[in-house]
mmCIF file of C-alpha atoms in Angstrom:
data_model
loop_
_atom_site.group_PDB
_atom_site.id
_atom_site.type_symbol
_atom_site.label_atom_id
_atom_site.label_comp_id
_atom_site.label_asym_id
_atom_site.label_seq_id
_atom_site.Cartn_x
_atom_site.Cartn_y
_atom_site.Cartn_z
ATOM 1 C CA MET A 1 -106.234 -12.827 -83.907
ATOM 2 C CA THR A 2 -108.738 -12.030 -86.659
ATOM 3 C CA ARG A 3 -107.005 -11.054 -89.907
ATOM 4 C CA ILE A 4 -108.909 -8.725 -92.226
ATOM 5 C CA VAL A 5 -107.922 -7.539 -95.691
ATOM 6 C CA ILE A 6 -109.736 -4.457 -97.038
ATOM 7 C CA VAL A 7 -109.665 -3.915 -100.792
ATOM 8 C CA GLU A 8 -110.597 -0.272 -101.353
ATOM 9 C CA ASP A 9 -108.918 2.409 -103.482
ATOM 10 C CA GLU A 10 -110.553 5.400 -101.749
ATOM 11 C CA ALA A 11 -108.256 6.093 -98.811
ATOM 12 C CA VAL A 12 -110.865 7.844 -96.640
ATOM 13 C CA ILE A 13 -113.317 4.966 -96.936
ATOM 14 C CA ALA A 14 -110.588 2.366 -96.414
ATOM 15 C CA ARG A 15 -109.419 4.042 -93.197
ATOM 16 C CA ARG A 16 -113.001 4.288 -91.920
ATOM 17 C CA VAL A 17 -113.675 0.606 -92.607
ATOM 18 C CA ALA A 18 -110.391 -0.301 -90.895
ATOM 19 C CA ARG A 19 -111.169 1.836 -87.841
ATOM 20 C CA LEU A 20 -114.716 0.506 -87.462
ATOM 21 C CA SER A 21 -113.579 -3.101 -87.940
ATOM 22 C CA THR A 22 -111.030 -2.738 -85.135
ATOM 23 C CA GLU A 23 -113.567 -1.046 -82.859
ATOM 24 C CA ILE A 24 -116.145 -3.775 -83.532
ATOM 25 C CA LEU A 25 -113.894 -6.833 -83.273
ATOM 26 C CA GLY A 26 -111.438 -5.545 -80.683
ATOM 27 C CA PRO A 27 -107.686 -4.943 -80.471
ATOM 28 C CA ASP A 28 -106.814 -8.513 -81.492
ATOM 29 C CA THR A 29 -107.703 -7.588 -85.067
ATOM 30 C CA SER A 30 -105.061 -7.295 -87.782
ATOM 31 C CA VAL A 31 -106.204 -5.041 -90.631
ATOM 32 C CA SER A 32 -104.412 -4.613 -93.965
ATOM 33 C CA ILE A 33 -105.515 -2.281 -96.755
ATOM 34 C CA ALA A 34 -104.983 -2.931 -100.459
ATOM 35 C CA ALA A 35 -105.583 -0.063 -102.876
ATOM 36 C CA SER A 36 -105.285 -2.270 -105.965
ATOM 37 C CA LEU A 37 -106.047 -5.844 -106.984
ATOM 38 C CA GLU A 38 -102.319 -6.543 -107.284
ATOM 39 C CA ASP A 39 -101.741 -5.369 -103.704
ATOM 40 C CA ALA A 40 -104.655 -7.515 -102.558
ATOM 41 C CA ARG A 41 -103.230 -10.626 -104.196
ATOM 42 C CA ALA A 42 -99.852 -9.990 -102.560
ATOM 43 C CA LEU A 43 -101.523 -9.695 -99.139
ATOM 44 C CA VAL A 44 -103.529 -12.919 -99.417
ATOM 45 C CA ARG A 45 -100.828 -15.092 -100.999
ATOM 46 C CA PRO A 46 -99.141 -16.054 -97.704
ATOM 47 C CA ALA A 47 -102.462 -17.103 -96.157
ATOM 48 C CA ALA A 48 -106.127 -16.466 -96.740
ATOM 49 C CA PRO A 49 -107.541 -13.761 -94.415
ATOM 50 C CA ASP A 50 -110.325 -14.486 -91.948
ATOM 51 C CA ILE A 51 -112.468 -11.847 -93.675
ATOM 52 C CA LEU A 52 -112.122 -10.081 -97.030
ATOM 53 C CA LEU A 53 -113.860 -6.689 -97.332
ATOM 54 C CA LEU A 54 -114.140 -5.966 -101.043
ATOM 55 C CA ASP A 55 -115.088 -2.928 -103.095
ATOM 56 C CA LEU A 56 -116.258 -3.669 -106.639
ATOM 57 C CA ASN A 57 -114.623 -0.724 -108.424
ATOM 58 C CA VAL A 58 -110.922 -0.738 -107.600
ATOM 59 C CA GLU A 59 -108.987 1.683 -109.774
ATOM 60 C CA GLY A 60 -111.543 1.070 -112.520
ATOM 61 C CA ARG A 61 -111.195 -2.712 -112.287
ATOM 62 C CA ASP A 62 -113.750 -5.301 -111.198
ATOM 63 C CA GLY A 63 -113.219 -6.441 -107.615
ATOM 64 C CA PHE A 64 -114.958 -9.719 -108.421
ATOM 65 C CA ASP A 65 -111.803 -10.724 -110.322
ATOM 66 C CA LEU A 66 -110.228 -11.505 -106.936
ATOM 67 C CA LEU A 67 -112.833 -14.130 -106.147
ATOM 68 C CA HIS A 68 -111.471 -16.388 -108.881
ATOM 69 C CA ASP A 69 -108.315 -16.855 -106.797
ATOM 70 C CA PRO A 70 -108.532 -20.318 -105.155
ATOM 71 C CA ILE A 71 -106.851 -18.994 -101.993
ATOM 72 C CA LEU A 72 -109.712 -16.551 -101.389
ATOM 73 C CA ARG A 73 -112.344 -19.253 -101.648
ATOM 74 C CA ARG A 74 -111.379 -20.059 -98.055
ATOM 75 C CA SER A 75 -112.175 -16.521 -96.864
ATOM 76 C CA PRO A 76 -115.646 -15.185 -96.028
ATOM 77 C CA THR A 77 -116.104 -12.166 -98.308
ATOM 78 C CA ILE A 78 -118.150 -9.048 -97.578
ATOM 79 C CA VAL A 79 -118.747 -6.728 -100.516
ATOM 80 C CA VAL A 80 -118.826 -3.029 -99.545
ATOM 81 C CA SER A 81 -120.033 -1.157 -102.605
ATOM 82 C CA ALA A 82 -122.450 1.411 -103.979
ATOM 83 C CA HIS A 83 -123.154 -0.899 -106.943
ATOM 84 C CA THR A 84 -126.218 -2.528 -105.373
ATOM 85 C CA ASP A 85 -127.330 -3.722 -108.831
ATOM 86 C CA ARG A 86 -124.569 -6.354 -108.520
ATOM 87 C CA ALA A 87 -125.773 -7.817 -105.226
ATOM 88 C CA LEU A 88 -127.340 -10.865 -106.877
ATOM 89 C CA GLU A 89 -124.128 -11.542 -108.785
ATOM 90 C CA ALA A 90 -122.204 -11.229 -105.519
ATOM 91 C CA PHE A 91 -124.284 -13.857 -103.755
ATOM 92 C CA GLU A 92 -124.052 -16.165 -106.757
ATOM 93 C CA LEU A 93 -120.270 -15.966 -106.317
ATOM 94 C CA GLY A 94 -120.620 -17.017 -102.684
ATOM 95 C CA VAL A 95 -120.042 -13.756 -100.778
ATOM 96 C CA ARG A 96 -121.379 -13.732 -97.200
ATOM 97 C CA ASP A 97 -122.904 -10.245 -97.236
ATOM 98 C CA PHE A 98 -123.336 -7.108 -99.339
ATOM 99 C CA VAL A 99 -123.016 -3.813 -97.471
ATOM 100 C CA PRO A 100 -124.241 -0.902 -99.615
ATOM 101 C CA LYS A 101 -122.455 2.450 -99.492
ATOM 102 C CA PRO A 102 -123.021 4.684 -97.634
ATOM 103 C CA PHE A 103 -123.189 2.470 -94.542
ATOM 104 C CA GLY A 104 -123.290 2.859 -90.780
ATOM 105 C CA ARG A 105 -121.425 1.096 -88.001
ATOM 106 C CA ASP A 106 -124.381 -1.159 -87.145
ATOM 107 C CA ARG A 107 -124.660 -2.495 -90.695
ATOM 108 C CA LEU A 108 -120.935 -3.218 -90.916
ATOM 109 C CA GLU A 109 -120.963 -4.901 -87.507
ATOM 110 C CA LEU A 110 -123.827 -7.168 -88.579
ATOM 111 C CA ALA A 111 -121.859 -8.229 -91.652
ATOM 112 C CA LEU A 112 -118.628 -8.842 -89.726
ATOM 113 C CA ARG A 113 -120.339 -10.886 -87.009
ATOM 114 C CA ARG A 114 -122.183 -12.903 -89.608
ATOM 115 C CA ALA A 115 -118.990 -13.624 -91.544
ATOM 116 C CA LEU A 116 -117.155 -14.822 -88.433
ATOM 117 C CA ASP A 117 -120.061 -16.927 -87.210
ATOM 118 C CA ASP A 118 -120.424 -18.580 -90.614
ATOM 119 C CA ALA A 119 -116.717 -18.997 -91.259
ATOM 120 C CA PRO A 120 -115.740 -22.627 -91.743
ATOM 121 C CA LYS A 121 -113.402 -23.945 -89.058
ATOM 122 C CA PRO A 122 -110.096 -25.348 -90.271
ATOM 123 C CA PRO A 123 -110.139 -29.159 -90.231
ATOM 124 C CA GLU A 124 -108.394 -30.661 -87.209
ATOM 125 C CA ARG A 125 -107.720 -34.049 -88.799
ATOM 126 C CA ILE A 126 -107.151 -35.517 -92.237
ATOM 127 C CA GLY A 127 -108.581 -38.888 -93.210
ATOM 128 C CA ILE A 128 -106.406 -41.520 -94.889
ATOM 129 C CA ARG A 129 -107.655 -44.812 -96.262
ATOM 130 C CA SER A 130 -105.974 -47.649 -94.417
ATOM 131 C CA GLY A 131 -106.926 -51.215 -95.246
ATOM 132 C CA ASP A 132 -110.674 -51.530 -94.843
ATOM 133 C CA GLY A 133 -110.975 -48.408 -92.696
ATOM 134 C CA THR A 134 -109.880 -44.795 -92.378
ATOM 135 C CA LEU A 135 -106.991 -43.468 -90.321
ATOM 136 C CA PHE A 136 -107.468 -39.929 -88.976
ATOM 137 C CA VAL A 137 -104.240 -37.962 -88.541
ATOM 138 C CA PRO A 138 -104.264 -34.696 -86.512
ATOM 139 C CA MET A 139 -103.221 -31.714 -88.624
ATOM 140 C CA ASP A 140 -100.854 -30.503 -85.911
ATOM 141 C CA GLU A 141 -98.815 -33.716 -86.272
ATOM 142 C CA ILE A 142 -98.066 -33.135 -89.965
ATOM 143 C CA VAL A 143 -94.619 -31.595 -90.479
ATOM 144 C CA TYR A 144 -94.626 -31.731 -94.279
ATOM 145 C CA ALA A 145 -95.983 -33.695 -97.223
ATOM 146 C CA ARG A 146 -93.997 -34.946 -100.190
ATOM 147 C CA GLY A 147 -94.922 -36.326 -103.585
ATOM 148 C CA ALA A 148 -94.506 -40.049 -104.135
ATOM 149 C CA GLY A 149 -95.566 -40.796 -107.703
ATOM 150 C CA ALA A 150 -99.317 -41.379 -107.897
ATOM 151 C CA HIS A 151 -99.527 -40.947 -104.118
ATOM 152 C CA SER A 152 -98.055 -38.702 -101.471
ATOM 153 C CA GLU A 153 -96.479 -39.174 -98.062
ATOM 154 C CA LEU A 154 -97.160 -37.350 -94.818
ATOM 155 C CA VAL A 155 -94.091 -36.877 -92.662
ATOM 156 C CA LEU A 156 -95.278 -36.559 -89.083
ATOM 157 C CA THR A 157 -93.722 -35.602 -85.789
ATOM 158 C CA ARG A 158 -91.207 -38.072 -84.355
ATOM 159 C CA GLY A 159 -90.254 -39.056 -87.912
ATOM 160 C CA ARG A 160 -93.286 -41.175 -88.724
ATOM 161 C CA VAL A 161 -94.243 -41.465 -92.409
ATOM 162 C CA ILE A 162 -97.735 -42.362 -93.630
ATOM 163 C CA GLU A 163 -98.691 -42.891 -97.260
ATOM 164 C CA HIS A 164 -101.692 -40.913 -98.513
ATOM 165 C CA ASP A 165 -103.708 -42.205 -101.465
ATOM 166 C CA ARG A 166 -103.994 -38.717 -103.014
ATOM 167 C CA MET A 167 -101.494 -36.999 -105.275
ATOM 168 C CA LEU A 168 -99.803 -33.921 -103.843
ATOM 169 C CA ASP A 169 -101.949 -31.461 -105.868
ATOM 170 C CA ARG A 170 -105.120 -32.903 -104.354
ATOM 171 C CA LEU A 171 -103.626 -33.105 -100.884
ATOM 172 C CA GLU A 172 -102.722 -29.403 -101.071
ATOM 173 C CA GLN A 173 -106.445 -28.555 -101.300
ATOM 174 C CA LEU A 174 -107.190 -30.495 -98.102
ATOM 175 C CA LEU A 175 -104.536 -28.877 -95.904
ATOM 176 C CA PRO A 176 -105.088 -25.646 -93.898
ATOM 177 C CA PRO A 177 -103.797 -22.315 -95.306
ATOM 178 C CA HIS A 178 -100.623 -22.323 -93.186
ATOM 179 C CA PHE A 179 -99.304 -25.237 -95.266
ATOM 180 C CA GLU A 180 -97.265 -23.764 -98.126
ATOM 181 C CA ARG A 181 -96.172 -25.408 -101.381
ATOM 182 C CA ILE A 182 -92.414 -24.776 -101.293
ATOM 183 C CA HIS A 183 -91.431 -27.117 -104.133
ATOM 184 C CA ARG A 184 -93.271 -29.061 -106.797
ATOM 185 C CA SER A 185 -92.883 -32.140 -104.597
ATOM 186 C CA LEU A 186 -93.115 -30.576 -101.101
ATOM 187 C CA ILE A 187 -95.745 -28.876 -98.914
ATOM 188 C CA VAL A 188 -94.612 -27.725 -95.467
ATOM 189 C CA ASP A 189 -96.299 -26.449 -92.310
ATOM 190 C CA THR A 190 -94.929 -22.884 -92.232
ATOM 191 C CA HIS A 191 -95.472 -22.765 -88.460
ATOM 192 C CA ARG A 192 -92.516 -25.164 -88.236
ATOM 193 C CA VAL A 193 -90.188 -23.171 -90.506
ATOM 194 C CA GLU A 194 -87.265 -21.616 -88.658
ATOM 195 C CA LYS A 195 -85.588 -19.783 -91.547
ATOM 196 C CA LEU A 196 -84.998 -19.543 -95.292
ATOM 197 C CA VAL A 197 -81.364 -20.121 -96.275
ATOM 198 C CA SER A 198 -79.585 -19.286 -99.531
ATOM 199 C CA GLN A 199 -77.145 -21.858 -100.905
ATOM 200 C CA GLU A 200 -74.572 -22.033 -103.666
ATOM 201 C CA GLY A 201 -75.838 -21.821 -107.224
ATOM 202 C CA SER A 202 -78.786 -19.509 -106.394
ATOM 203 C CA ARG A 203 -80.540 -22.321 -104.576
ATOM 204 C CA TYR A 204 -82.581 -22.006 -101.404
ATOM 205 C CA CYS A 205 -83.817 -24.241 -98.631
ATOM 206 C CA VAL A 206 -85.886 -23.939 -95.488
ATOM 207 C CA VAL A 207 -84.680 -25.136 -92.116
ATOM 208 C CA LEU A 208 -87.406 -26.435 -89.819
ATOM 209 C CA ARG A 209 -87.398 -26.109 -86.049
ATOM 210 C CA ASP A 210 -86.349 -29.766 -85.708
ATOM 211 C CA GLY A 211 -83.331 -29.173 -87.990
ATOM 212 C CA THR A 212 -84.834 -30.755 -91.102
ATOM 213 C CA THR A 213 -83.668 -29.071 -94.324
ATOM 214 C CA LEU A 214 -85.968 -28.992 -97.361
ATOM 215 C CA PRO A 215 -85.316 -27.511 -100.824
ATOM 216 C CA VAL A 216 -87.331 -24.521 -102.066
ATOM 217 C CA GLY A 217 -88.208 -24.208 -105.752
ATOM 218 C CA ARG A 218 -87.101 -20.971 -107.427
ATOM 219 C CA THR A 219 -90.674 -19.978 -108.256
ATOM 220 C CA ARG A 220 -91.703 -20.486 -104.608
ATOM 221 C CA ILE A 221 -89.077 -18.332 -102.903
ATOM 222 C CA ALA A 222 -91.176 -15.144 -102.712
ATOM 223 C CA ALA A 223 -94.181 -17.012 -101.296
ATOM 224 C CA VAL A 224 -92.009 -18.685 -98.654
ATOM 225 C CA ARG A 225 -90.512 -15.330 -97.657
ATOM 226 C CA ARG A 226 -94.014 -13.870 -97.230
ATOM 227 C CA ALA A 227 -95.176 -16.857 -95.202
ATOM 228 C CA ILE A 228 -92.197 -16.558 -92.842
ATOM 229 C CA ALA A 229 -92.701 -12.781 -92.491
ATOM 230 C CA LEU A 230 -96.393 -13.249 -91.700
ATOM 231 C CA LYS A 231 -95.593 -15.905 -89.111
ATOM 232 C CA SER A 232 -93.159 -13.622 -87.315
#
């Protein structure tokens, strides 16, 4: 499924972009509309969309402000705006295309196809220095990662543990979007999360499909809830 987030405060235009996007890319397209930058940030926090369609004047605010969010650096962005004088600035910020308003179906389709064709594919493996060589671990074998001082550890399927030479903050940048930071010392594959459970003392934990229980930091609870909701 292709996930698209449209950031547009004019409802008529937003609905038209949504309708055309679904017609162009087919029924396996999930489209969400954000009428404000705050709504847009809430929509992309669980996981970066496959395509971001961005207006530049959103309730009087600059749509480019969204592009400073590290999560959205993973998403191909198409600017849809009448402010053609900002096209150069858009491309300097790394957007894939600039569709000037008013636009037709053909122009939007060209931009969408281009964004999907150019979209980087999520890495299938992660490289770990091992002795004099490099060990490549498939992403789908990583259950979660945990901090271990100046290093981190990857906990894999069947209980295997491999030390990674990167700290957890750096490792977080290498993992695909469906890995969520649930605690200052834990990053988990949300595809493996079964449920979020409240405990005594206003504490929370996640229970994975294999029965593993991991603590959730208080500041991460909302993000974990969104990730679980998106998965379901």
